[in-house]
Amino acid sequence: MERRELKRKKRRKRRRWKVLLFVVALIFLIGGVYLYTIYNEVRTTVNQDLHEDVTSIDTKQTKEKVDNKEPLNILLLGVDERENDVGRSDTMIVMTLDPNNDQMQMVSIPRDTYAEIAGDGRKTRINHAYAYGGSDMAVNTVENFLDIELDYYIRVNMEGLSQVVDAVNGITVNNDRAFTSGNFNFKEGEINLDGREALAFVRMRKNDPNGDLGRNERQRQVIQGIIDKGARLDAVNKVGDVMDVLGDNVSTNMQFADMRRLVTNYSSARKNSTTYQMEGENFRANGMYLIDMPEEEIQKTHNMIVNFGSE
């Protein structure tokens, strides 16, 4: 009797273990299918909805730089696109990533900078390049103006900025002066912003004693905030929301494989960030407010970008 009872207990234990192993295997299977679904959703969104090639960037050369973990230059275009209007790039930032020294640099080019539009010949505000020829002409114009090579570009519709911020559950910035914009009051110091607040935060210009310079600095802060928050994002729970928002508001020449390589090789670059704002002399011509950039300032900025990470 004792033997039979012992055998029955052993069989019950084996059944329990089999059930437990089956449940564990099922959890892993479901999790794997879910993660694979997320992976495919992200890849499809990036390659079909976000991707837009530009002829002025040598993608083969860029991929070699990424494989060798060399510093990369990315043009960030913040475009204010309204209905029935192609828009202008009110934000132009050259972001340089140096993974070997864990550092990132963001250089702002004022939108009113007087420059020759590449492929067009006219000299006018540099932000007109996007209106005349889209992302390709904007990339080409910045490359010619600073005599640099850009590896990627990312265009963000500023109308959709609030959705991007909300998709990452808000951001944190350090505000250097208290001000009011729209229906929002922004105190001095560290503040948390939701989507609508972030849009009001970056758009305030007239009440800023530094004008465009102050607005550009706030734009850089919001971009930094999105990058920092996105790097800590709970991807499994939020990836669907983020992809929907990005698909509607972002274009880039990156493919999904490029983004994977950047995450693998360049994510540490955000640990230490510096910013720089180009400055020139104000003047008016043909009824327009413009900024004349001295050759010394252009050369200084060129050197900052091409030598970043080699010092």
PDB file of C-alpha atoms in Angstrom:
ATOM      1  CA  MET A   1       0.000   0.000   0.000  1.00  0.00           C
ATOM      2  CA  GLU A   2       2.741   2.370   0.928  1.00  0.00           C
ATOM      3  CA  ARG A   3       4.481   1.697  -2.391  1.00  0.00           C
ATOM      4  CA  ARG A   4       1.340   2.417  -4.411  1.00  0.00           C
ATOM      5  CA  GLU A   5       0.701   5.604  -2.465  1.00  0.00           C
ATOM      6  CA  LEU A   6       4.313   6.681  -3.062  1.00  0.00           C
ATOM      7  CA  LYS A   7       3.998   5.983  -6.805  1.00  0.00           C
ATOM      8  CA  ARG A   8       0.773   7.982  -7.001  1.00  0.00           C
ATOM      9  CA  LYS A   9       2.450  10.925  -5.252  1.00  0.00           C
ATOM     10  CA  LYS A  10       5.391  10.751  -7.683  1.00  0.00           C
ATOM     11  CA  ARG A  11       3.009  10.686 -10.672  1.00  0.00           C
ATOM     12  CA  ARG A  12       1.125  13.719  -9.293  1.00  0.00           C
ATOM     13  CA  LYS A  13       4.433  15.586  -8.818  1.00  0.00           C
ATOM     14  CA  ARG A  14       5.481  14.766 -12.375  1.00  0.00           C
ATOM     15  CA  ARG A  15       2.103  16.003 -13.679  1.00  0.00           C
ATOM     16  CA  ARG A  16       2.473  19.233 -11.688  1.00  0.00           C
ATOM     17  CA  TRP A  17       5.923  19.784 -13.104  1.00  0.00           C
ATOM     18  CA  LYS A  18       4.669  19.084 -16.626  1.00  0.00           C
ATOM     19  CA  VAL A  19       1.827  21.562 -16.151  1.00  0.00           C
ATOM     20  CA  LEU A  20       4.209  24.151 -14.719  1.00  0.00           C
ATOM     21  CA  LEU A  21       6.669  23.686 -17.595  1.00  0.00           C
ATOM     22  CA  PHE A  22       3.817  23.923 -20.094  1.00  0.00           C
ATOM     23  CA  VAL A  23       2.611  27.193 -18.514  1.00  0.00           C
ATOM     24  CA  VAL A  24       6.142  28.636 -18.525  1.00  0.00           C
ATOM     25  CA  ALA A  25       6.647  27.583 -22.163  1.00  0.00           C
ATOM     26  CA  LEU A  26       3.294  29.110 -23.077  1.00  0.00           C
ATOM     27  CA  ILE A  27       4.221  32.400 -21.389  1.00  0.00           C
ATOM     28  CA  PHE A  28       7.505  32.524 -23.283  1.00  0.00           C
ATOM     29  CA  LEU A  29       5.755  31.656 -26.540  1.00  0.00           C
ATOM     30  CA  ILE A  30       3.109  34.364 -26.073  1.00  0.00           C
ATOM     31  CA  GLY A  31       5.790  36.848 -25.005  1.00  0.00           C
ATOM     32  CA  GLY A  32       7.913  35.963 -28.014  1.00  0.00           C
ATOM     33  CA  VAL A  33       4.995  36.373 -30.413  1.00  0.00           C
ATOM     34  CA  TYR A  34       4.106  39.700 -28.788  1.00  0.00           C
ATOM     35  CA  LEU A  35       7.675  40.991 -28.991  1.00  0.00           C
ATOM     36  CA  TYR A  36       7.940  39.799 -32.600  1.00  0.00           C
ATOM     37  CA  THR A  37       4.693  41.647 -33.373  1.00  0.00           C
ATOM     38  CA  ILE A  38       6.094  44.811 -31.792  1.00  0.00           C
ATOM     39  CA  TYR A  39       9.356  44.374 -33.708  1.00  0.00           C
ATOM     40  CA  ASN A  40       7.478  44.060 -37.005  1.00  0.00           C
ATOM     41  CA  GLU A  41       5.241  47.020 -36.176  1.00  0.00           C
ATOM     42  CA  VAL A  42       8.236  49.246 -35.501  1.00  0.00           C
ATOM     43  CA  ARG A  43      10.103  48.038 -38.581  1.00  0.00           C
ATOM     44  CA  THR A  44       7.082  48.565 -40.827  1.00  0.00           C
ATOM     45  CA  THR A  45       6.396  52.053 -39.464  1.00  0.00           C
ATOM     46  CA  VAL A  46      10.015  53.147 -39.858  1.00  0.00           C
ATOM     47  CA  ASN A  47      10.583  51.703 -43.323  1.00  0.00           C
ATOM     48  CA  GLN A  48       7.204  52.631 -44.831  1.00  0.00           C
ATOM     49  CA  ASP A  49       5.850  55.665 -42.955  1.00  0.00           C
ATOM     50  CA  LEU A  50       8.946  57.494 -41.696  1.00  0.00           C
ATOM     51  CA  HIS A  51      11.519  56.756 -44.381  1.00  0.00           C
ATOM     52  CA  GLU A  52      12.275  59.394 -47.021  1.00  0.00           C
ATOM     53  CA  ASP A  53      15.531  59.329 -48.992  1.00  0.00           C
ATOM     54  CA  VAL A  54      17.511  62.442 -49.828  1.00  0.00           C
ATOM     55  CA  THR A  55      20.019  62.430 -52.678  1.00  0.00           C
ATOM     56  CA  SER A  56      22.480  64.770 -50.956  1.00  0.00           C
ATOM     57  CA  ILE A  57      23.450  62.182 -48.298  1.00  0.00           C
ATOM     58  CA  ASP A  58      25.766  59.283 -49.173  1.00  0.00           C
ATOM     59  CA  THR A  59      24.066  56.417 -47.287  1.00  0.00           C
ATOM     60  CA  LYS A  60      26.855  53.932 -48.077  1.00  0.00           C
ATOM     61  CA  GLN A  61      29.439  56.212 -46.495  1.00  0.00           C
ATOM     62  CA  THR A  62      27.175  56.775 -43.481  1.00  0.00           C
ATOM     63  CA  LYS A  63      26.787  53.025 -42.870  1.00  0.00           C
ATOM     64  CA  GLU A  64      30.567  52.621 -42.921  1.00  0.00           C
ATOM     65  CA  LYS A  65      30.885  55.376 -40.309  1.00  0.00           C
ATOM     66  CA  VAL A  66      28.271  53.712 -38.107  1.00  0.00           C
ATOM     67  CA  ASP A  67      30.012  50.326 -38.376  1.00  0.00           C
ATOM     68  CA  ASN A  68      33.312  51.995 -37.389  1.00  0.00           C
ATOM     69  CA  LYS A  69      31.624  53.982 -34.575  1.00  0.00           C
ATOM     70  CA  GLU A  70      32.791  57.313 -36.008  1.00  0.00           C
ATOM     71  CA  PRO A  71      31.081  60.598 -35.017  1.00  0.00           C
ATOM     72  CA  LEU A  72      27.844  61.226 -36.929  1.00  0.00           C
ATOM     73  CA  ASN A  73      26.124  64.475 -37.947  1.00  0.00           C
ATOM     74  CA  ILE A  74      22.319  64.537 -37.918  1.00  0.00           C
ATOM     75  CA  LEU A  75      20.269  67.500 -39.117  1.00  0.00           C
ATOM     76  CA  LEU A  76      17.139  68.098 -37.050  1.00  0.00           C
ATOM     77  CA  LEU A  77      14.478  70.067 -38.900  1.00  0.00           C
ATOM     78  CA  GLY A  78      11.510  71.424 -36.976  1.00  0.00           C
ATOM     79  CA  VAL A  79       8.968  72.326 -39.647  1.00  0.00           C
ATOM     80  CA  ASP A  80       5.843  74.375 -38.955  1.00  0.00           C
ATOM     81  CA  GLU A  81       3.491  72.875 -41.522  1.00  0.00           C
ATOM     82  CA  ARG A  82       0.000  74.333 -41.668  1.00  0.00           C
ATOM     83  CA  GLU A  83      -2.923  73.374 -43.883  1.00  0.00           C
ATOM     84  CA  ASN A  84      -2.318  74.290 -47.572  1.00  0.00           C
ATOM     85  CA  ASP A  85       1.248  75.400 -46.721  1.00  0.00           C
ATOM     86  CA  VAL A  86       4.441  73.397 -47.312  1.00  0.00           C
ATOM     87  CA  GLY A  87       5.979  75.107 -44.262  1.00  0.00           C
ATOM     88  CA  ARG A  88       9.428  76.386 -43.352  1.00  0.00           C
ATOM     89  CA  SER A  89      12.074  74.818 -41.131  1.00  0.00           C
ATOM     90  CA  ASP A  90      11.898  77.146 -38.130  1.00  0.00           C
ATOM     91  CA  THR A  91      14.284  74.850 -36.252  1.00  0.00           C
ATOM     92  CA  MET A  92      17.632  73.783 -37.755  1.00  0.00           C
ATOM     93  CA  ILE A  93      19.988  71.938 -35.439  1.00  0.00           C
ATOM     94  CA  VAL A  94      23.102  69.944 -36.336  1.00  0.00           C
ATOM     95  CA  MET A  95      23.422  67.189 -33.738  1.00  0.00           C
ATOM     96  CA  THR A  96      26.775  65.397 -33.582  1.00  0.00           C
ATOM     97  CA  LEU A  97      27.069  62.050 -31.771  1.00  0.00           C
ATOM     98  CA  ASP A  98      30.449  60.819 -30.542  1.00  0.00           C
ATOM     99  CA  PRO A  99      30.076  57.307 -29.068  1.00  0.00           C
ATOM    100  CA  ASN A 100      33.761  56.846 -28.256  1.00  0.00           C
ATOM    101  CA  ASN A 101      33.774  59.709 -25.745  1.00  0.00           C
ATOM    102  CA  ASP A 102      30.099  59.421 -24.731  1.00  0.00           C
ATOM    103  CA  GLN A 103      29.204  62.934 -25.833  1.00  0.00           C
ATOM    104  CA  MET A 104      26.679  64.766 -27.965  1.00  0.00           C
ATOM    105  CA  GLN A 105      26.706  68.302 -29.384  1.00  0.00           C
ATOM    106  CA  MET A 106      23.769  70.336 -30.705  1.00  0.00           C
ATOM    107  CA  VAL A 107      24.477  73.428 -32.827  1.00  0.00           C
ATOM    108  CA  SER A 108      21.557  75.720 -33.682  1.00  0.00           C
ATOM    109  CA  ILE A 109      21.422  77.691 -36.922  1.00  0.00           C
ATOM    110  CA  PRO A 110      19.036  80.666 -36.589  1.00  0.00           C
ATOM    111  CA  ARG A 111      16.192  80.413 -39.101  1.00  0.00           C
ATOM    112  CA  ASP A 112      16.830  83.986 -40.350  1.00  0.00           C
ATOM    113  CA  THR A 113      20.466  83.280 -41.264  1.00  0.00           C
ATOM    114  CA  TYR A 114      21.307  84.847 -44.639  1.00  0.00           C
ATOM    115  CA  ALA A 115      22.552  82.052 -46.915  1.00  0.00           C
ATOM    116  CA  GLU A 116      22.579  80.823 -50.488  1.00  0.00           C
ATOM    117  CA  ILE A 117      19.946  78.154 -51.122  1.00  0.00           C
ATOM    118  CA  ALA A 118      21.760  75.170 -52.655  1.00  0.00           C
ATOM    119  CA  GLY A 119      20.394  74.137 -56.043  1.00  0.00           C
ATOM    120  CA  ASP A 120      18.364  77.351 -56.282  1.00  0.00           C
ATOM    121  CA  GLY A 121      20.941  80.153 -56.267  1.00  0.00           C
ATOM    122  CA  ARG A 122      18.895  82.692 -54.317  1.00  0.00           C
ATOM    123  CA  LYS A 123      20.323  84.246 -51.152  1.00  0.00           C
ATOM    124  CA  THR A 124      17.690  84.571 -48.463  1.00  0.00           C
ATOM    125  CA  ARG A 125      16.723  83.124 -45.084  1.00  0.00           C
ATOM    126  CA  ILE A 126      18.218  79.673 -44.674  1.00  0.00           C
ATOM    127  CA  ASN A 127      14.885  78.251 -43.523  1.00  0.00           C
ATOM    128  CA  HIS A 128      13.404  78.992 -46.980  1.00  0.00           C
ATOM    129  CA  ALA A 129      15.404  76.026 -48.307  1.00  0.00           C
ATOM    130  CA  TYR A 130      12.795  73.587 -47.025  1.00  0.00           C
ATOM    131  CA  ALA A 131       9.954  75.613 -48.554  1.00  0.00           C
ATOM    132  CA  TYR A 132      11.731  75.720 -51.936  1.00  0.00           C
ATOM    133  CA  GLY A 133      12.889  72.101 -52.161  1.00  0.00           C
ATOM    134  CA  GLY A 134      11.909  70.061 -49.121  1.00  0.00           C
ATOM    135  CA  SER A 135      14.255  68.064 -46.918  1.00  0.00           C
ATOM    136  CA  ASP A 136      16.742  67.402 -49.731  1.00  0.00           C
ATOM    137  CA  MET A 137      17.333  71.106 -50.413  1.00  0.00           C
ATOM    138  CA  ALA A 138      17.474  71.894 -46.686  1.00  0.00           C
ATOM    139  CA  VAL A 139      20.140  69.210 -46.141  1.00  0.00           C
ATOM    140  CA  ASN A 140      22.147  70.371 -49.156  1.00  0.00           C
ATOM    141  CA  THR A 141      21.964  74.022 -48.072  1.00  0.00           C
ATOM    142  CA  VAL A 142      23.205  73.314 -44.536  1.00  0.00           C
ATOM    143  CA  GLU A 143      26.030  71.134 -45.874  1.00  0.00           C
ATOM    144  CA  ASN A 144      27.158  73.902 -48.233  1.00  0.00           C
ATOM    145  CA  PHE A 145      26.733  76.680 -45.666  1.00  0.00           C
ATOM    146  CA  LEU A 146      28.898  75.004 -42.995  1.00  0.00           C
ATOM    147  CA  ASP A 147      31.044  72.905 -45.359  1.00  0.00           C
ATOM    148  CA  ILE A 148      30.176  69.697 -43.501  1.00  0.00           C
ATOM    149  CA  GLU A 149      28.826  66.247 -44.335  1.00  0.00           C
ATOM    150  CA  LEU A 150      25.487  65.228 -42.884  1.00  0.00           C
ATOM    151  CA  ASP A 151      24.826  61.537 -42.276  1.00  0.00           C
ATOM    152  CA  TYR A 152      21.142  61.592 -41.401  1.00  0.00           C
ATOM    153  CA  TYR A 153      18.294  64.034 -41.163  1.00  0.00           C
ATOM    154  CA  ILE A 154      15.134  63.943 -39.055  1.00  0.00           C
ATOM    155  CA  ARG A 155      12.216  66.221 -39.910  1.00  0.00           C
ATOM    156  CA  VAL A 156       9.570  66.793 -37.243  1.00  0.00           C
ATOM    157  CA  ASN A 157       6.286  68.580 -37.854  1.00  0.00           C
ATOM    158  CA  MET A 158       6.090  71.056 -34.963  1.00  0.00           C
ATOM    159  CA  GLU A 159       2.301  70.824 -35.053  1.00  0.00           C
ATOM    160  CA  GLY A 160       2.735  67.215 -33.936  1.00  0.00           C
ATOM    161  CA  LEU A 161       5.344  67.950 -31.265  1.00  0.00           C
ATOM    162  CA  SER A 162       2.726  67.826 -28.519  1.00  0.00           C
ATOM    163  CA  GLN A 163       1.739  64.312 -29.596  1.00  0.00           C
ATOM    164  CA  VAL A 164       5.383  63.172 -29.543  1.00  0.00           C
ATOM    165  CA  VAL A 165       5.840  64.509 -25.986  1.00  0.00           C
ATOM    166  CA  ASP A 166       2.608  62.881 -24.812  1.00  0.00           C
ATOM    167  CA  ALA A 167       3.621  59.585 -26.439  1.00  0.00           C
ATOM    168  CA  VAL A 168       6.680  59.421 -24.131  1.00  0.00           C
ATOM    169  CA  ASN A 169       4.548  60.411 -21.088  1.00  0.00           C
ATOM    170  CA  GLY A 170       5.897  63.965 -20.855  1.00  0.00           C
ATOM    171  CA  ILE A 171       9.392  65.404 -20.469  1.00  0.00           C
ATOM    172  CA  THR A 172      11.475  67.390 -17.954  1.00  0.00           C
ATOM    173  CA  VAL A 173      13.358  70.610 -18.829  1.00  0.00           C
ATOM    174  CA  ASN A 174      15.277  73.264 -16.893  1.00  0.00           C
ATOM    175  CA  ASN A 175      13.685  76.676 -17.551  1.00  0.00           C
ATOM    176  CA  ASP A 176      16.075  79.631 -17.069  1.00  0.00           C
ATOM    177  CA  ARG A 177      13.357  82.305 -16.708  1.00  0.00           C
ATOM    178  CA  ALA A 178       9.707  82.420 -15.662  1.00  0.00           C
ATOM    179  CA  PHE A 179       7.261  83.409 -18.410  1.00  0.00           C
ATOM    180  CA  THR A 180       3.717  83.024 -19.677  1.00  0.00           C
ATOM    181  CA  SER A 181       2.858  81.589 -23.091  1.00  0.00           C
ATOM    182  CA  GLY A 182      -0.700  80.984 -24.235  1.00  0.00           C
ATOM    183  CA  ASN A 183      -2.657  79.727 -21.262  1.00  0.00           C
ATOM    184  CA  PHE A 184       0.392  78.323 -19.487  1.00  0.00           C
ATOM    185  CA  ASN A 185       2.660  79.781 -16.800  1.00  0.00           C
ATOM    186  CA  PHE A 186       6.198  78.392 -16.740  1.00  0.00           C
ATOM    187  CA  LYS A 187       8.147  78.839 -13.521  1.00  0.00           C
ATOM    188  CA  GLU A 188      11.916  79.095 -13.340  1.00  0.00           C
ATOM    189  CA  GLY A 189      13.861  75.894 -12.690  1.00  0.00           C
ATOM    190  CA  GLU A 190      13.122  72.260 -13.401  1.00  0.00           C
ATOM    191  CA  ILE A 191       9.617  71.740 -14.778  1.00  0.00           C
ATOM    192  CA  ASN A 192       7.630  68.844 -16.210  1.00  0.00           C
ATOM    193  CA  LEU A 193       5.823  69.387 -19.513  1.00  0.00           C
ATOM    194  CA  ASP A 194       3.022  67.556 -21.229  1.00  0.00           C
ATOM    195  CA  GLY A 195       2.454  67.864 -24.978  1.00  0.00           C
ATOM    196  CA  ARG A 196       0.475  71.117 -25.057  1.00  0.00           C
ATOM    197  CA  GLU A 197       2.813  72.743 -22.540  1.00  0.00           C
ATOM    198  CA  ALA A 198       5.888  71.701 -24.537  1.00  0.00           C
ATOM    199  CA  LEU A 199       4.479  73.272 -27.716  1.00  0.00           C
ATOM    200  CA  ALA A 200       3.760  76.561 -25.908  1.00  0.00           C
ATOM    201  CA  PHE A 201       7.193  76.390 -24.270  1.00  0.00           C
ATOM    202  CA  VAL A 202       9.087  76.200 -27.581  1.00  0.00           C
ATOM    203  CA  ARG A 203       6.924  78.682 -29.475  1.00  0.00           C
ATOM    204  CA  MET A 204       7.323  81.649 -27.118  1.00  0.00           C
ATOM    205  CA  ARG A 205       9.584  84.243 -28.753  1.00  0.00           C
ATOM    206  CA  LYS A 206       8.187  87.791 -28.565  1.00  0.00           C
ATOM    207  CA  ASN A 207       8.421  88.040 -24.760  1.00  0.00           C
ATOM    208  CA  ASP A 208      11.900  86.568 -24.656  1.00  0.00           C
ATOM    209  CA  PRO A 209      14.647  89.224 -24.369  1.00  0.00           C
ATOM    210  CA  ASN A 210      16.880  86.905 -26.425  1.00  0.00           C
ATOM    211  CA  GLY A 211      14.279  86.474 -29.188  1.00  0.00           C
ATOM    212  CA  ASP A 212      15.070  83.571 -31.499  1.00  0.00           C
ATOM    213  CA  LEU A 213      18.178  82.683 -29.500  1.00  0.00           C
ATOM    214  CA  GLY A 214      16.074  82.018 -26.419  1.00  0.00           C
ATOM    215  CA  ARG A 215      13.511  80.050 -28.394  1.00  0.00           C
ATOM    216  CA  ASN A 216      16.220  77.928 -30.021  1.00  0.00           C
ATOM    217  CA  GLU A 217      17.601  77.047 -26.597  1.00  0.00           C
ATOM    218  CA  ARG A 218      14.163  75.922 -25.432  1.00  0.00           C
ATOM    219  CA  GLN A 219      13.774  73.852 -28.600  1.00  0.00           C
ATOM    220  CA  ARG A 220      17.081  72.137 -27.864  1.00  0.00           C
ATOM    221  CA  GLN A 221      15.920  71.411 -24.324  1.00  0.00           C
ATOM    222  CA  VAL A 222      12.693  69.825 -25.531  1.00  0.00           C
ATOM    223  CA  ILE A 223      14.580  67.691 -28.071  1.00  0.00           C
ATOM    224  CA  GLN A 224      17.001  66.613 -25.339  1.00  0.00           C
ATOM    225  CA  GLY A 225      14.066  65.831 -23.075  1.00  0.00           C
ATOM    226  CA  ILE A 226      12.428  63.640 -25.727  1.00  0.00           C
ATOM    227  CA  ILE A 227      15.721  61.811 -26.387  1.00  0.00           C
ATOM    228  CA  ASP A 228      16.303  61.193 -22.662  1.00  0.00           C
ATOM    229  CA  LYS A 229      12.734  60.052 -22.018  1.00  0.00           C
ATOM    230  CA  GLY A 230      12.635  57.904 -25.140  1.00  0.00           C
ATOM    231  CA  ALA A 231      15.816  56.120 -24.043  1.00  0.00           C
ATOM    232  CA  ARG A 232      14.101  55.121 -20.766  1.00  0.00           C
ATOM    233  CA  LEU A 233      10.741  54.349 -22.350  1.00  0.00           C
ATOM    234  CA  ASP A 234       8.888  51.154 -21.459  1.00  0.00           C
ATOM    235  CA  ALA A 235       8.866  50.031 -25.092  1.00  0.00           C
ATOM    236  CA  VAL A 236       6.524  47.086 -24.649  1.00  0.00           C
ATOM    237  CA  ASN A 237       3.704  49.199 -23.232  1.00  0.00           C
ATOM    238  CA  LYS A 238       4.171  52.397 -25.263  1.00  0.00           C
ATOM    239  CA  VAL A 239       5.649  51.375 -28.618  1.00  0.00           C
ATOM    240  CA  GLY A 240       2.277  51.352 -30.401  1.00  0.00           C
ATOM    241  CA  ASP A 241       1.441  54.899 -29.310  1.00  0.00           C
ATOM    242  CA  VAL A 242       4.906  56.177 -30.151  1.00  0.00           C
ATOM    243  CA  MET A 243       4.940  54.577 -33.599  1.00  0.00           C
ATOM    244  CA  ASP A 244       1.511  56.003 -34.467  1.00  0.00           C
ATOM    245  CA  VAL A 245       2.648  59.514 -33.538  1.00  0.00           C
ATOM    246  CA  LEU A 246       6.003  59.259 -35.291  1.00  0.00           C
ATOM    247  CA  GLY A 247       4.412  57.894 -38.445  1.00  0.00           C
ATOM    248  CA  ASP A 248       2.187  60.970 -38.678  1.00  0.00           C
ATOM    249  CA  ASN A 249       4.768  63.619 -37.800  1.00  0.00           C
ATOM    250  CA  VAL A 250       8.322  62.476 -38.574  1.00  0.00           C
ATOM    251  CA  SER A 251      10.369  61.795 -41.710  1.00  0.00           C
ATOM    252  CA  THR A 252      13.968  60.574 -41.880  1.00  0.00           C
ATOM    253  CA  ASN A 253      16.391  58.926 -44.279  1.00  0.00           C
ATOM    254  CA  MET A 254      17.059  56.225 -41.676  1.00  0.00           C
ATOM    255  CA  GLN A 255      15.892  52.699 -42.236  1.00  0.00           C
ATOM    256  CA  PHE A 256      14.920  50.473 -39.312  1.00  0.00           C
ATOM    257  CA  ALA A 257      18.296  48.697 -39.538  1.00  0.00           C
ATOM    258  CA  ASP A 258      20.054  52.086 -39.246  1.00  0.00           C
ATOM    259  CA  MET A 259      18.132  52.884 -36.063  1.00  0.00           C
ATOM    260  CA  ARG A 260      19.072  49.515 -34.582  1.00  0.00           C
ATOM    261  CA  ARG A 261      22.749  50.203 -35.238  1.00  0.00           C
ATOM    262  CA  LEU A 262      22.465  53.668 -33.691  1.00  0.00           C
ATOM    263  CA  VAL A 263      20.848  52.247 -30.566  1.00  0.00           C
ATOM    264  CA  THR A 264      23.595  49.620 -30.334  1.00  0.00           C
ATOM    265  CA  ASN A 265      26.597  51.841 -31.038  1.00  0.00           C
ATOM    266  CA  TYR A 266      25.574  55.409 -30.179  1.00  0.00           C
ATOM    267  CA  SER A 267      23.148  55.392 -27.233  1.00  0.00           C
ATOM    268  CA  SER A 268      25.931  56.308 -24.773  1.00  0.00           C
ATOM    269  CA  ALA A 269      26.564  59.588 -26.623  1.00  0.00           C
ATOM    270  CA  ARG A 270      23.641  61.285 -24.871  1.00  0.00           C
ATOM    271  CA  LYS A 271      25.380  61.012 -21.466  1.00  0.00           C
ATOM    272  CA  ASN A 272      27.220  64.322 -21.915  1.00  0.00           C
ATOM    273  CA  SER A 273      25.627  67.006 -24.079  1.00  0.00           C
ATOM    274  CA  THR A 274      26.704  70.518 -25.037  1.00  0.00           C
ATOM    275  CA  THR A 275      24.883  73.180 -27.047  1.00  0.00           C
ATOM    276  CA  TYR A 276      25.950  76.091 -29.208  1.00  0.00           C
ATOM    277  CA  GLN A 277      23.975  78.903 -30.848  1.00  0.00           C
ATOM    278  CA  MET A 278      25.403  80.587 -33.952  1.00  0.00           C
ATOM    279  CA  GLU A 279      25.325  84.392 -33.680  1.00  0.00           C
ATOM    280  CA  GLY A 280      25.636  87.127 -36.300  1.00  0.00           C
ATOM    281  CA  GLU A 281      24.642  90.718 -37.137  1.00  0.00           C
ATOM    282  CA  ASN A 282      21.001  91.676 -37.710  1.00  0.00           C
ATOM    283  CA  PHE A 283      19.987  93.601 -40.836  1.00  0.00           C
ATOM    284  CA  ARG A 284      16.947  94.161 -43.050  1.00  0.00           C
ATOM    285  CA  ALA A 285      16.674  93.644 -46.795  1.00  0.00           C
ATOM    286  CA  ASN A 286      13.609  93.543 -49.044  1.00  0.00           C
ATOM    287  CA  GLY A 287      11.418  93.959 -45.993  1.00  0.00           C
ATOM    288  CA  MET A 288      12.886  90.881 -44.309  1.00  0.00           C
ATOM    289  CA  TYR A 289      14.667  90.545 -40.984  1.00  0.00           C
ATOM    290  CA  LEU A 290      17.934  88.662 -41.621  1.00  0.00           C
ATOM    291  CA  ILE A 291      21.106  87.615 -39.806  1.00  0.00           C
ATOM    292  CA  ASP A 292      24.489  88.015 -41.483  1.00  0.00           C
ATOM    293  CA  MET A 293      26.893  85.352 -40.227  1.00  0.00           C
ATOM    294  CA  PRO A 294      30.539  86.494 -40.264  1.00  0.00           C
ATOM    295  CA  GLU A 295      32.966  84.131 -41.964  1.00  0.00           C
ATOM    296  CA  GLU A 296      34.740  83.724 -38.614  1.00  0.00           C
ATOM    297  CA  GLU A 297      31.533  82.416 -37.011  1.00  0.00           C
ATOM    298  CA  ILE A 298      30.876  80.026 -39.887  1.00  0.00           C
ATOM    299  CA  GLN A 299      34.449  78.702 -39.726  1.00  0.00           C
ATOM    300  CA  LYS A 300      34.264  78.356 -35.931  1.00  0.00           C
ATOM    301  CA  THR A 301      31.058  76.334 -36.209  1.00  0.00           C
ATOM    302  CA  HIS A 302      32.519  74.200 -39.000  1.00  0.00           C
ATOM    303  CA  ASN A 303      35.519  73.380 -36.809  1.00  0.00           C
ATOM    304  CA  MET A 304      33.311  72.541 -33.823  1.00  0.00           C
ATOM    305  CA  ILE A 305      31.414  69.988 -35.891  1.00  0.00           C
ATOM    306  CA  VAL A 306      34.173  68.350 -37.933  1.00  0.00           C
ATOM    307  CA  ASN A 307      36.591  68.159 -34.999  1.00  0.00           C
ATOM    308  CA  PHE A 308      34.072  66.959 -32.440  1.00  0.00           C
ATOM    309  CA  GLY A 309      35.342  63.792 -30.827  1.00  0.00           C
ATOM    310  CA  SER A 310      38.889  64.124 -32.199  1.00  0.00           C
ATOM    311  CA  GLU A 311      40.242  66.499 -29.592  1.00  0.00           C
TER     312      GLU A 311
END
